[in-house]
CSV table of C-alpha atoms and ligand atoms in Angstrom, one decimal:
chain,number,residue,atom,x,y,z
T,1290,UNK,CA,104.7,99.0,134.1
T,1291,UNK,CA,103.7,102.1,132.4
T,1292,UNK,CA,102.7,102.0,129.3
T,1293,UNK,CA,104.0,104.9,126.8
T,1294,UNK,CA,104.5,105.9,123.5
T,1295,UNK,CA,106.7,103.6,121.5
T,1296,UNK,CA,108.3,106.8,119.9
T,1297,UNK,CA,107.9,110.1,122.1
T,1298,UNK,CA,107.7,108.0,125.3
T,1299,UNK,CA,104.5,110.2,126.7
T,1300,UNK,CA,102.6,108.1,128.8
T,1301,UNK,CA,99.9,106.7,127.3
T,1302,UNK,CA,97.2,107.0,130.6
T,1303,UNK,CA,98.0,111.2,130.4
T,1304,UNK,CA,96.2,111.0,126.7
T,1305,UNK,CA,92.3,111.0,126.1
T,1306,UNK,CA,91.2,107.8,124.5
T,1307,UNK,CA,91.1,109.4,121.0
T,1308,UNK,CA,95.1,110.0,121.3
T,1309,UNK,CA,96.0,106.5,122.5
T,1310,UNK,CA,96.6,104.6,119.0
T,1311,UNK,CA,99.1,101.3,118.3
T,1312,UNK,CA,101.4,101.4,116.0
T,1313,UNK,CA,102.0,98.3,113.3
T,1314,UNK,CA,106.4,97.1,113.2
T,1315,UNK,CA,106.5,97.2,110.6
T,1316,UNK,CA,103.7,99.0,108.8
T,1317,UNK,CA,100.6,97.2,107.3
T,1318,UNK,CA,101.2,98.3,103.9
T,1319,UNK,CA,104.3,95.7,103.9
T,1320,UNK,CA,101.7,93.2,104.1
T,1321,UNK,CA,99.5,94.3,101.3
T,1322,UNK,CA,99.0,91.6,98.8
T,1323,UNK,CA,100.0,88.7,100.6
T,1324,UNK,CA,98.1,86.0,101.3
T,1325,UNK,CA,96.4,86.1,104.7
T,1326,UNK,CA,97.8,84.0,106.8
T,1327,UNK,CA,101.3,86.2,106.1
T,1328,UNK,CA,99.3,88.8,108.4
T,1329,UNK,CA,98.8,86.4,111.7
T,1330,UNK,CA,100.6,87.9,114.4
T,1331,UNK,CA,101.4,91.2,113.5
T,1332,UNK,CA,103.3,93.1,116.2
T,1333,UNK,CA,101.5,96.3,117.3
T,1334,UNK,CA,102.7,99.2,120.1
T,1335,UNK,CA,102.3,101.8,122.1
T,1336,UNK,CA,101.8,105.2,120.4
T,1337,UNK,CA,100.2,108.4,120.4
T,1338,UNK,CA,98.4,110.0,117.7
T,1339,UNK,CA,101.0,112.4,117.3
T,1340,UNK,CA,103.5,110.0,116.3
T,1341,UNK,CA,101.3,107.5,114.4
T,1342,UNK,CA,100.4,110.2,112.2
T,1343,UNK,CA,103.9,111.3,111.7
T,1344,UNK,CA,105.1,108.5,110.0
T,1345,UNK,CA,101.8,107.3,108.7
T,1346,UNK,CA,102.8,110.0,105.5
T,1347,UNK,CA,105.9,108.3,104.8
T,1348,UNK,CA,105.6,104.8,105.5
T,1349,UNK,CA,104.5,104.4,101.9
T,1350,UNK,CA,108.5,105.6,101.1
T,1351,UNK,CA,110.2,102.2,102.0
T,1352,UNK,CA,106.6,100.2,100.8
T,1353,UNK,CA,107.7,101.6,97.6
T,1354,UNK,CA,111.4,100.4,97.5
T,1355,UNK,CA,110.3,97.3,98.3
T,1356,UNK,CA,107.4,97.2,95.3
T,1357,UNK,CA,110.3,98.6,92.6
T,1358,UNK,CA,112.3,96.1,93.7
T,1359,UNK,CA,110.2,93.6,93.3
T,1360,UNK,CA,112.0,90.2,91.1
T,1361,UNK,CA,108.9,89.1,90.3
T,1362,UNK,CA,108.0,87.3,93.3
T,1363,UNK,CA,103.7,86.9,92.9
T,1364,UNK,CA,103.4,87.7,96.5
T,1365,UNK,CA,104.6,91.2,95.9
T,1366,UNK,CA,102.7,92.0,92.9
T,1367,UNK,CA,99.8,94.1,94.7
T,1368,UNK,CA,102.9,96.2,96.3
T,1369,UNK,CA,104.6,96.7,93.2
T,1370,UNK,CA,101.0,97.6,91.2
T,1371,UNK,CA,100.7,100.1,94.6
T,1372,UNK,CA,104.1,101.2,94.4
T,1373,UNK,CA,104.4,102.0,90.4
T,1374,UNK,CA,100.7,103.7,90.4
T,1375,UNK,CA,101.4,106.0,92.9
T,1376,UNK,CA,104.8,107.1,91.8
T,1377,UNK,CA,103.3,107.2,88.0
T,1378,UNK,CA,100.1,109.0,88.9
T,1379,UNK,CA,101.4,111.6,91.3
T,1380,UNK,CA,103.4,114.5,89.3
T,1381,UNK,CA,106.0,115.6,92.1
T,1382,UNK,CA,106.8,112.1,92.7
T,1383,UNK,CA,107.5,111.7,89.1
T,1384,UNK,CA,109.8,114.4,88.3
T,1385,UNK,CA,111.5,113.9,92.0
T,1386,UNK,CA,112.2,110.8,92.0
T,1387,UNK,CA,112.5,109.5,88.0
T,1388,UNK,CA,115.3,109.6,85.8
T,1389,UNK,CA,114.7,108.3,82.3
T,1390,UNK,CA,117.8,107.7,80.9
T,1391,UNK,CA,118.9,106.5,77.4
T,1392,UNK,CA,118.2,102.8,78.3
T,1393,UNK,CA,117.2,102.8,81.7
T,1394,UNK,CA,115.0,104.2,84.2
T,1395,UNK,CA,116.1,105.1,87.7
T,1396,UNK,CA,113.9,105.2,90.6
T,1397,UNK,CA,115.6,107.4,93.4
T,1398,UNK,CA,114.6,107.0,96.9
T,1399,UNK,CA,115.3,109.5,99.6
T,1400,UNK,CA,117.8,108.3,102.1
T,1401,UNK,CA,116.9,110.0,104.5
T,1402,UNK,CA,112.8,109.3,104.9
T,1403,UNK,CA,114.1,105.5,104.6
T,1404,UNK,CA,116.6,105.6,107.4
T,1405,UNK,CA,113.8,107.5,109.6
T,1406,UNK,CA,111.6,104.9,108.8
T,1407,UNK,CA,114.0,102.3,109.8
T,1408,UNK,CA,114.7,103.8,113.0
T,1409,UNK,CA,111.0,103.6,114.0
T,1410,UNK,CA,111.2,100.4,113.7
T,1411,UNK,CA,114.0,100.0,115.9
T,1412,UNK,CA,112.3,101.7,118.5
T,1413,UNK,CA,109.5,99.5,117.9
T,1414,UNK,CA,111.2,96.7,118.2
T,1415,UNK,CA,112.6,98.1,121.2
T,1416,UNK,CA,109.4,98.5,122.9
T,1417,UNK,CA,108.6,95.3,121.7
T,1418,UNK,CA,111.1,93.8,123.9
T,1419,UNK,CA,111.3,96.0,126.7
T,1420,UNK,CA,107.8,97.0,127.3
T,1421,UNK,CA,108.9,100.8,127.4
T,1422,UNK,CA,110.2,103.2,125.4
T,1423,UNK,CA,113.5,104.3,123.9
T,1424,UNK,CA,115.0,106.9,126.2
T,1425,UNK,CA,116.3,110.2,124.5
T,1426,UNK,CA,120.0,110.0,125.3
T,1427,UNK,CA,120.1,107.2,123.0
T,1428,UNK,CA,121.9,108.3,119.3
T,1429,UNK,CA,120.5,106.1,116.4
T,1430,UNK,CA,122.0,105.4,113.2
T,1431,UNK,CA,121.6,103.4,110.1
T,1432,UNK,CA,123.9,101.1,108.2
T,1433,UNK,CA,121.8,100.4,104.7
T,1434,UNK,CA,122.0,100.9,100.9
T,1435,UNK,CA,123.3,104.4,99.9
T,1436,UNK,CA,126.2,104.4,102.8
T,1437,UNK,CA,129.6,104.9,101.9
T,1438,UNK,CA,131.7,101.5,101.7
T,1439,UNK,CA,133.0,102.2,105.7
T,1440,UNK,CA,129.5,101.8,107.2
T,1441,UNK,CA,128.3,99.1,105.0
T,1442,UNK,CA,131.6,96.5,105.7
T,1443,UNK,CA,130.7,97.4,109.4
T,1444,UNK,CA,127.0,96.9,109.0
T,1445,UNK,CA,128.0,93.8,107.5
T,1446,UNK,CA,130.5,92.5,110.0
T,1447,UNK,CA,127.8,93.3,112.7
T,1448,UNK,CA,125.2,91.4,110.8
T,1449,UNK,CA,127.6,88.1,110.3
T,1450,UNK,CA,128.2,88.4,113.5
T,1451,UNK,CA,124.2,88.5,114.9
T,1452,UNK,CA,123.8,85.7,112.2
T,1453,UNK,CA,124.9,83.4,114.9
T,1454,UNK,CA,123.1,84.6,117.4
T,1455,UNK,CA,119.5,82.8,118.3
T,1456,UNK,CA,116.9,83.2,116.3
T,1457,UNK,CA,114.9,85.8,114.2
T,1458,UNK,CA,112.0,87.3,115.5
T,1459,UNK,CA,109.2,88.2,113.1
T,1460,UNK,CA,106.4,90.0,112.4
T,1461,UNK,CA,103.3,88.4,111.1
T,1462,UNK,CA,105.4,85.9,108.5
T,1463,UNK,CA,108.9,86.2,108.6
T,1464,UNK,CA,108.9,86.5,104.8
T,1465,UNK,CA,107.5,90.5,105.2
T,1466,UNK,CA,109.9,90.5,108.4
T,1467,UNK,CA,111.9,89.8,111.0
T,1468,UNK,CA,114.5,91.3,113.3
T,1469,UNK,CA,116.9,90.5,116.0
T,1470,UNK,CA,118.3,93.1,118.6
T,1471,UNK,CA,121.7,92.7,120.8
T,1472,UNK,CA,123.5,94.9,122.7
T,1473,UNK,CA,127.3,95.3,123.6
T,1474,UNK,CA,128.4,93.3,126.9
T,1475,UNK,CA,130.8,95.2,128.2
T,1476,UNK,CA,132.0,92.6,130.1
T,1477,UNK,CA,133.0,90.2,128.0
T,1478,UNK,CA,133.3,92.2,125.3
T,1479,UNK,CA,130.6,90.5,122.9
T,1480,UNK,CA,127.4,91.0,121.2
T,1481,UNK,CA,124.4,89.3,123.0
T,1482,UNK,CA,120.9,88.9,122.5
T,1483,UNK,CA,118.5,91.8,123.9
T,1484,UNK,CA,116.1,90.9,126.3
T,1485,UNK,CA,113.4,92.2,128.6
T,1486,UNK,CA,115.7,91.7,131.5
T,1487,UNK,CA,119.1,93.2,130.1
T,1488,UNK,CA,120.4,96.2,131.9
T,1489,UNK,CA,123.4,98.3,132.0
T,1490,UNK,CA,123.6,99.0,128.3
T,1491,UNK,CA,124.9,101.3,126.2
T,1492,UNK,CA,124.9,100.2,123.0
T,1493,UNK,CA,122.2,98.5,120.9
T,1494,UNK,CA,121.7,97.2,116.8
T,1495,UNK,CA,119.4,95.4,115.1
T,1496,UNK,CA,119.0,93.9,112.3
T,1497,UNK,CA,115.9,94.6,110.3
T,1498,UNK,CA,114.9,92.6,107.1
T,1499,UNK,CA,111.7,93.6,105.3
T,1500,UNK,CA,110.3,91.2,102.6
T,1501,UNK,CA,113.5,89.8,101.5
T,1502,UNK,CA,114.2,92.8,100.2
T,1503,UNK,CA,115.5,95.2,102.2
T,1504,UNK,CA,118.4,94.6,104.5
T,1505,UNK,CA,119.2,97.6,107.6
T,1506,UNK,CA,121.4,97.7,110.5
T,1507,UNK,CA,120.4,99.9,113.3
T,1508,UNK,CA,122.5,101.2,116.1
T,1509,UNK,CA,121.7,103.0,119.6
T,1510,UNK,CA,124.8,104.6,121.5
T,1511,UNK,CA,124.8,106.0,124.2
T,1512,UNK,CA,127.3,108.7,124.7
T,1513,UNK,CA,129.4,107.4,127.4
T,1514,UNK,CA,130.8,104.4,124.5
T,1515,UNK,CA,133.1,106.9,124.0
T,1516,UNK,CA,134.7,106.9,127.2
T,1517,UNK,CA,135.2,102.9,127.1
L,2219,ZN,ZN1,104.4,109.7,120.7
């Protein structure tokens, strides 16, 4: 099969050598500060410069939700040490994105990087599974923190509802992530587990959960779910 770009979908034998990268689902700087053997097996795919590049500037974003969140687990101390340097050290970042208030301090996060960030993913996880890439008519959206309470109860039902479903998939240790993906059987009406071999589908969602931390839901439609 050919082999393209996990995100852009350019295949990967029209690029000179220097172009053709792999990407990391999810990024290595999840990872940072775990013990070693939390690294085995990372999941790496497809991608061109271009797109490596792209998202190599804001990977750090969700890294960062993750280190602020941080309860004090030891594994996570490098990432929070990362996380708190570079928001303290880095001016913009510190008058964006801090709010001292009279007895707290808020960190804000920008939706919006985040939920690109977890739609990479997706399509890495996609690639992952299908040895391909994404195709364009695909519309993706995310169900995470910062949605209004109508997305998040359906996030939530989809979630229960994939709960039951096989098992997680991981990425290096299942600790820094994992992931399942489904799709909607038309059918019979159900979700059922995505796999190299599935056809005829229309919609997709995963669910993404990065170092215990961070919970998403991402969907794929297709237009044509409309129509059903
Ligand atoms: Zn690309």
């Amino acid at each position: 099969m050919t082999k393209r770009c996990y995100n852009c979908g350019i295949k990967m034998s029209d690029l000179t050598k220097v172009n053709r990268t792999k990407e990391h689902i999810p990024a290595k700087t999840f990872f940072v500060g775990y013990p070693i053997e939390y690294k085995d097996q990372r999941k790496t795919v497809p991608a061109c410069r271009i797109c490596n590049e792209e998202f190599a500037k804001i990977d750090d974003q969700l890294r960062d939700v993750v280190g602020i969140l941080n309860n004090g687990d030891p594994n996570k101390s490098e990432l929070t040490k990362k996380s708190v340097k570079k928001i303290l050290t880095n001016k913009k970042e510190l008058t964006d994105r801090i709010t001292i208030n009279q007895d707290s301090i808020e960190v804000t996060f920008d939706k919006l990087i985040l939920d690109s960030l977890h739609k990479k993913n997706f399509k890495g996880i996609y690639s992952l599974i299908k040895k391909s890439h994404l195709s364009d008519d695909f519309k993706l959206d995310v169900y995470s923190a910062g949605n209004d309470e109508k997305k998040l109860s359906l996030g939530a039902e989809l979630r229960s509802e994939m709960e039951k479903m096989g098992d997680w998939e991981k990425s290096g240790h299942e600790d820094v992530f994992k992931y399942k993906m489904c799709y909607f059987d038309l059918k019979t009406g159900t979700l059922k587990p995505f796999e190299e071999s599935t056809s005829d589908y229309i919609f997709l969602v995963a669910a993404l959960e990065y170092n215990k931390e961070i919970t998403a839901m991402v969907v794929a439609a297709k237009p044509e779910i409309q129509d059903i």
